[in-house]
XYZ file of C-alpha atoms in Angstrom:
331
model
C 0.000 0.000 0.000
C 1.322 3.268 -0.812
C -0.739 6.372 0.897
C 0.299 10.519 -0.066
C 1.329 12.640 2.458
C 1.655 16.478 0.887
C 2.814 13.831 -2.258
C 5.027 16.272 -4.757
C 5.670 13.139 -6.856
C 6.050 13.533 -10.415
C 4.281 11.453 -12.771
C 6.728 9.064 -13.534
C 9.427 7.906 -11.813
C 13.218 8.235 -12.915
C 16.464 7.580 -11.704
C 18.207 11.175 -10.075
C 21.805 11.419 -10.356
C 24.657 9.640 -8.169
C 23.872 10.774 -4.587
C 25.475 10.933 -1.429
C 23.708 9.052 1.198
C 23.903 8.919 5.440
C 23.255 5.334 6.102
C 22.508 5.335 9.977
C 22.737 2.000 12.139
C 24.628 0.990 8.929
C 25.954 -2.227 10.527
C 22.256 -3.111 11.430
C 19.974 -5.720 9.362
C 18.538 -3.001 7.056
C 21.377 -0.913 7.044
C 24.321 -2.708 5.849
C 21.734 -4.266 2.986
C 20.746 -0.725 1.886
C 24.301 0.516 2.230
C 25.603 -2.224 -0.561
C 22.375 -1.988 -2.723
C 23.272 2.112 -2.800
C 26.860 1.568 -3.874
C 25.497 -0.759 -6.745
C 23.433 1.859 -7.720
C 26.312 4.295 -8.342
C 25.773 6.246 -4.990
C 28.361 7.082 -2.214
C 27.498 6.081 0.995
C 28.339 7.145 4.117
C 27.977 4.323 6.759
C 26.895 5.819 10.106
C 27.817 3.503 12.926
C 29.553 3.888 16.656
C 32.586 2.403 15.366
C 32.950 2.971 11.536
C 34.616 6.380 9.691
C 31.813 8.096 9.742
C 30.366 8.048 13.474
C 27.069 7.997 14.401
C 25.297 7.121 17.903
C 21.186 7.564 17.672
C 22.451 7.724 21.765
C 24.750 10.364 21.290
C 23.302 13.735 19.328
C 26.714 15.401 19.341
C 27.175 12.708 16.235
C 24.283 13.435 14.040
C 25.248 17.176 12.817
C 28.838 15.864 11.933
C 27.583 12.954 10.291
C 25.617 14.697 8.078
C 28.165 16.673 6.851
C 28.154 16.445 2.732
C 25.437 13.894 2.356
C 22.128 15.393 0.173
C 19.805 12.622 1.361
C 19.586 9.951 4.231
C 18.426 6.609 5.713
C 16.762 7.067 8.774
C 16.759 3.923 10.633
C 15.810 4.933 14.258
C 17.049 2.886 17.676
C 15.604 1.617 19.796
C 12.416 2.092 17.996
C 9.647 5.398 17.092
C 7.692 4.346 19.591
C 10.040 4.422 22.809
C 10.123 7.405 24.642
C 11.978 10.734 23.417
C 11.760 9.406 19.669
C 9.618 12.278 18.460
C 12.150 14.954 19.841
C 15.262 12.746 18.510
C 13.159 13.016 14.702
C 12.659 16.819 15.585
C 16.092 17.346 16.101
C 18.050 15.147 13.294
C 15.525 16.635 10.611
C 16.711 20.283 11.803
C 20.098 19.082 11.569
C 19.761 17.611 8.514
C 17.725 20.610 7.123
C 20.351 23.122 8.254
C 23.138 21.064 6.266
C 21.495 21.316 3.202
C 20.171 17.462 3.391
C 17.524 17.205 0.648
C 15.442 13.880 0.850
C 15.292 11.283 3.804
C 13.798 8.018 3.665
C 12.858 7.067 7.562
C 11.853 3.136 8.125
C 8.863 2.788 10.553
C 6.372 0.311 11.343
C 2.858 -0.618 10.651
C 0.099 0.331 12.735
C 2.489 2.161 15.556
C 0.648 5.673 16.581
C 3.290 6.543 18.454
C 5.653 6.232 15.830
C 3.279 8.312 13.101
C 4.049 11.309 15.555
C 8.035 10.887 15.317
C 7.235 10.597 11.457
C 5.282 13.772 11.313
C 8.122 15.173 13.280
C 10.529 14.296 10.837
C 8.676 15.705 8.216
C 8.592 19.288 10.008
C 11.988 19.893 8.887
C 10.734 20.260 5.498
C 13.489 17.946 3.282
C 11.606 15.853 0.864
C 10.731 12.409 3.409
C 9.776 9.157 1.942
C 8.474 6.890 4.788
C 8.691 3.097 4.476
C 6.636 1.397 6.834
C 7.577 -2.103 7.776
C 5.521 -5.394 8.667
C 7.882 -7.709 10.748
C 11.122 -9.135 8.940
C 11.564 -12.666 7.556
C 15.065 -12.468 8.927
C 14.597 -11.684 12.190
C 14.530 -15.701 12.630
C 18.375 -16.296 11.269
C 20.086 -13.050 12.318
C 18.019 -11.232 14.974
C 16.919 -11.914 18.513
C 14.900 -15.157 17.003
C 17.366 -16.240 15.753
C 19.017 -17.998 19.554
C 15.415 -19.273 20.042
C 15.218 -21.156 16.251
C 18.766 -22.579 16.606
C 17.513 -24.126 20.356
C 14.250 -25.562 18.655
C 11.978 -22.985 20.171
C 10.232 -19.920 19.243
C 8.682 -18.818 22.481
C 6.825 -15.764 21.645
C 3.471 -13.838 22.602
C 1.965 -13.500 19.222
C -0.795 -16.317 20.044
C -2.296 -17.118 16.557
C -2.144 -14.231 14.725
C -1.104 -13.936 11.161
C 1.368 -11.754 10.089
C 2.944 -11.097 6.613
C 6.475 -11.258 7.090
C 8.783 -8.906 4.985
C 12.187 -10.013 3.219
C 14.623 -7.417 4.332
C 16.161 -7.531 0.690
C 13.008 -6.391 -0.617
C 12.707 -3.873 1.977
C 16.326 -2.854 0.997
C 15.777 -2.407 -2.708
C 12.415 -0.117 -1.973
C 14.449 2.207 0.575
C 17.077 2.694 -2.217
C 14.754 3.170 -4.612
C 12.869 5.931 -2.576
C 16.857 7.869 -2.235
C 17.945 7.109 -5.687
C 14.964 7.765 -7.747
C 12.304 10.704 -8.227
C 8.694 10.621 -7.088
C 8.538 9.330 -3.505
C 8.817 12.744 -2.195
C 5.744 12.757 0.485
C 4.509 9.390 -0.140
C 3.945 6.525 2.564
C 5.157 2.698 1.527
C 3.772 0.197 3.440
C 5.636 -3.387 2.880
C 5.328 -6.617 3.626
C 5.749 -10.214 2.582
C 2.684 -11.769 -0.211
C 0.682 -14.018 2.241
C 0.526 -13.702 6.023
C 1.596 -16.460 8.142
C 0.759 -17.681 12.109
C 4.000 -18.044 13.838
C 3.207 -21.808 13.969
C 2.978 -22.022 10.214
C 6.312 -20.135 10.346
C 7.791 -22.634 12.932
C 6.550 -25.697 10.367
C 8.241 -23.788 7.693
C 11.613 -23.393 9.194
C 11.451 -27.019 10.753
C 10.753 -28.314 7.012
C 13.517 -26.287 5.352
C 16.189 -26.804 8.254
C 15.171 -30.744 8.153
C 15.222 -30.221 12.355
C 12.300 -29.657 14.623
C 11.254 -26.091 15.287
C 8.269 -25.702 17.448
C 6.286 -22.047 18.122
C 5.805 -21.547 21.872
C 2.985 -19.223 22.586
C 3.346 -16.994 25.258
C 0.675 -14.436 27.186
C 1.764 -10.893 27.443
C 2.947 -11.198 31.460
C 4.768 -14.497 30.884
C 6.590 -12.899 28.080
C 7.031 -10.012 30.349
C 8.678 -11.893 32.885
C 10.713 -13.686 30.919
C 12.753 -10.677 29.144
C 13.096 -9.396 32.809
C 14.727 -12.636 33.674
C 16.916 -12.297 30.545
C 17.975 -8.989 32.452
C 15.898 -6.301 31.213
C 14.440 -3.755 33.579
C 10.712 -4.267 34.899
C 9.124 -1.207 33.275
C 10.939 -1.566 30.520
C 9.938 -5.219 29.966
C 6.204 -4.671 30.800
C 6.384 -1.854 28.100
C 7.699 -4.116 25.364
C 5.287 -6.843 25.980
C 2.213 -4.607 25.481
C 3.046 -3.254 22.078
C 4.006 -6.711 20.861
C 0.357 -7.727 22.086
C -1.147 -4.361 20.251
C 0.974 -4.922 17.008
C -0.225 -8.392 16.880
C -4.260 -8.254 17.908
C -4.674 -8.870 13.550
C -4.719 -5.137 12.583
C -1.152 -5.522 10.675
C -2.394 -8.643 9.303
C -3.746 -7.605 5.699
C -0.586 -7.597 3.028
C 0.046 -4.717 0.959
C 1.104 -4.223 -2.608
C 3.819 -1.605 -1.492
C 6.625 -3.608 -2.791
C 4.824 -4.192 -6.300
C 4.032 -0.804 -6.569
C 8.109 0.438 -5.888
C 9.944 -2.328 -7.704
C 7.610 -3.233 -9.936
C 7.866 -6.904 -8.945
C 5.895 -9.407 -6.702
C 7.597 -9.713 -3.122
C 9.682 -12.330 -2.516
C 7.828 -15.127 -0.093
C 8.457 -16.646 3.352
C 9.514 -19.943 1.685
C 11.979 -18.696 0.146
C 13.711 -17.244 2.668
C 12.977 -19.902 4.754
C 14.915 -22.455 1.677
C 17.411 -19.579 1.484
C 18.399 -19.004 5.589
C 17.490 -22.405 7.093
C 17.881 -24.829 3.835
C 21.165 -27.003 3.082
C 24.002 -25.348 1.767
C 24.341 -25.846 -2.505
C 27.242 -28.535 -3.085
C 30.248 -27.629 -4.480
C 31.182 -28.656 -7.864
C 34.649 -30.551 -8.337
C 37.066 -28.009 -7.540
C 39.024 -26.886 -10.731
C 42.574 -28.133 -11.604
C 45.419 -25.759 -10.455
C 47.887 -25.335 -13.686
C 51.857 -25.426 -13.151
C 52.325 -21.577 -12.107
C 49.219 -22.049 -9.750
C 50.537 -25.021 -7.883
C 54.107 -23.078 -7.726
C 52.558 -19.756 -6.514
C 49.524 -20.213 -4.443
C 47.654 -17.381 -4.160
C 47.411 -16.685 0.032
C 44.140 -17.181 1.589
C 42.484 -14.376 3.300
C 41.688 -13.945 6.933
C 38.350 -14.104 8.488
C 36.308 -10.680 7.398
C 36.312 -7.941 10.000
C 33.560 -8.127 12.654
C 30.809 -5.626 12.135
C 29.787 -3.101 14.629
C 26.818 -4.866 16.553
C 23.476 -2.961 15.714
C 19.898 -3.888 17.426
C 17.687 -5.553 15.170
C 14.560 -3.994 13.935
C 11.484 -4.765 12.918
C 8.275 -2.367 13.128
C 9.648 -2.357 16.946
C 13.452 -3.143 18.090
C 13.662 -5.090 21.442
C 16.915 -4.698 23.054
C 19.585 -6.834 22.765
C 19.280 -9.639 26.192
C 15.723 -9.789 24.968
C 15.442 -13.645 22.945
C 12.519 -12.156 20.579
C 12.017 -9.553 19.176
C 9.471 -7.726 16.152
């Protein structure tokens, strides 16, 4: 679904010129995929992160202004989430920045159904830069690389989403829209709402990672106090906790069940489905061909092997809400 908010799209849409972009929580699940998909696209990217060249803390404001600094658009990929506390003054106050450095076009990831986080969008969009918001169902991956993922490789997915369907999102698709709403014109003002093609019960998600893994995966419902309890025993603060569990429990009462046609409508192409992921995460790895003969010179000067690629910066994963990091689930 794609809704217009003061929408100064142009009829048809067309690739702008090489950009430079401010990737924020560019080591995260979204943003190191729509850091690489920019640089295929031609674009330089600067890769906001606590640790990387170009710093950047969502924790730390003193970061944003400098970060900024020669970028003319932006991926705005909020932590801990749009609907904690103090996000709508944190939007407020990077759009300013980002307005006073001559940013023009941001492209903020949200979630669906989140009131709270429609406010820190409408924030955003004070600063008046062009603002593209993409608004996310829950990702596929978050059971392979997010705070799923510990429960899935133990055999359980304890979670308080009862039996509720909800249409997953591949974070590669969700990757290719956000470039395409920096890179390309007519986006300006316009909501996306993505997800996945079909909607699925976390037990029909369990049954699909248990059948591509070839292991048993079971879905362990939860109520909202258990849940509660648990992520407090996992170390997270009571209020905190008791906050968490009662917007998983409003995100997943069936309002954010309907798909949407949001990735069809950017791309141009059907989303890609749950099974596939699931074949493409949990399934075996493809077998290696015969490996090719080394010639004379080869044999006499092997080529050195590398090392083991440099850790990334640890980022929170997100979903249309980021629990934090001791939590074992998460949106």
């Amino acid at each position: 679904m794609t809704t217009h908010t003061n929408d100064t799209r142009t009829d048809n849409t067309r690739t702008s010129g090489a950009r430079t972009v401010l990737v924020t929580s560019a080591t995260g699940k979204t943003g190191r995929r729509v850091a690489r998909v920019l640089e295929e696209r031609g674009a330089r990217v600067l890769a906001g992160s606590r640790g990387g060249p170009t710093r950047f803390d969502w924790e730390d404001p003193a970061t944003w202004g400098p970060a900024l600094d020669g970028a003319d658009a932006a991926y705005v990929s909020y932590h801990p989430d749009l609907a904690a506390p103090g996000a709508e003054e944190a939007m407020r106050t990077f759009g300013e920045l980002a307005a006073a450095r001559g940013v023009r076009r941001l492209t903020l990831l949200s979630g669906r159904g989140e009131p709270a986080a429609v406010r820190a969008e409408e924030a955003l969009r004070a600063c008046g830069a062009e603002l593209t918001v993409v608004r996310a169902s829950f990702f596929a991956q978050n059971f392979d690389e997010g705070l799923l993922a510990e429960g899935v490789a133990a055999g359980a997915i304890a979670f308080p989403a009862g039996d509720t369907a909800e249409p997953f999102v591949d974070v590669d698709d969700l990757a290719e829209v956000v470039v395409a709403t920096l890179v390309e014109d007519g986006h300006a003002g316009l909501v996306h709402e993505v997800t996945g093609p079909r909607a699925l019960t976390f037990a029909e998600v369990a049954a699909e990672l248990s059948r591509a893994s070839g292991r048993e995966i079971a879905y362990v419902p939860m109520e909202e106090g258990e849940f509660a309890g648990m992520l407090v025993g996992f170390g997270m603060p009571e209020p905190e906790a008791a906050g968490l569990a009662a917007l998983f429990a409003m995100l997943l009462d069936g309002h954010n069940t309907p798909v949407t046609d949001g990735v069809k409508r950017v791309l141009g192409r059907a989303p890609r489905d749950f099974t596939a992921y699931a074949d493409r995460a949990f399934g075996p790895a493809p077998t290696a061909g015969p490996a090719p003969t080394a010639s004379p010179a080869q044999a006499q000067n092997p080529v050195p092997a590398q090392g083991p690629a440099p850790a990334q910066d640890p980022a929170p994963a997100r979903g249309p809400s980021a629990a934090p990091a001791t939590a074992p689930a998460q949106a």
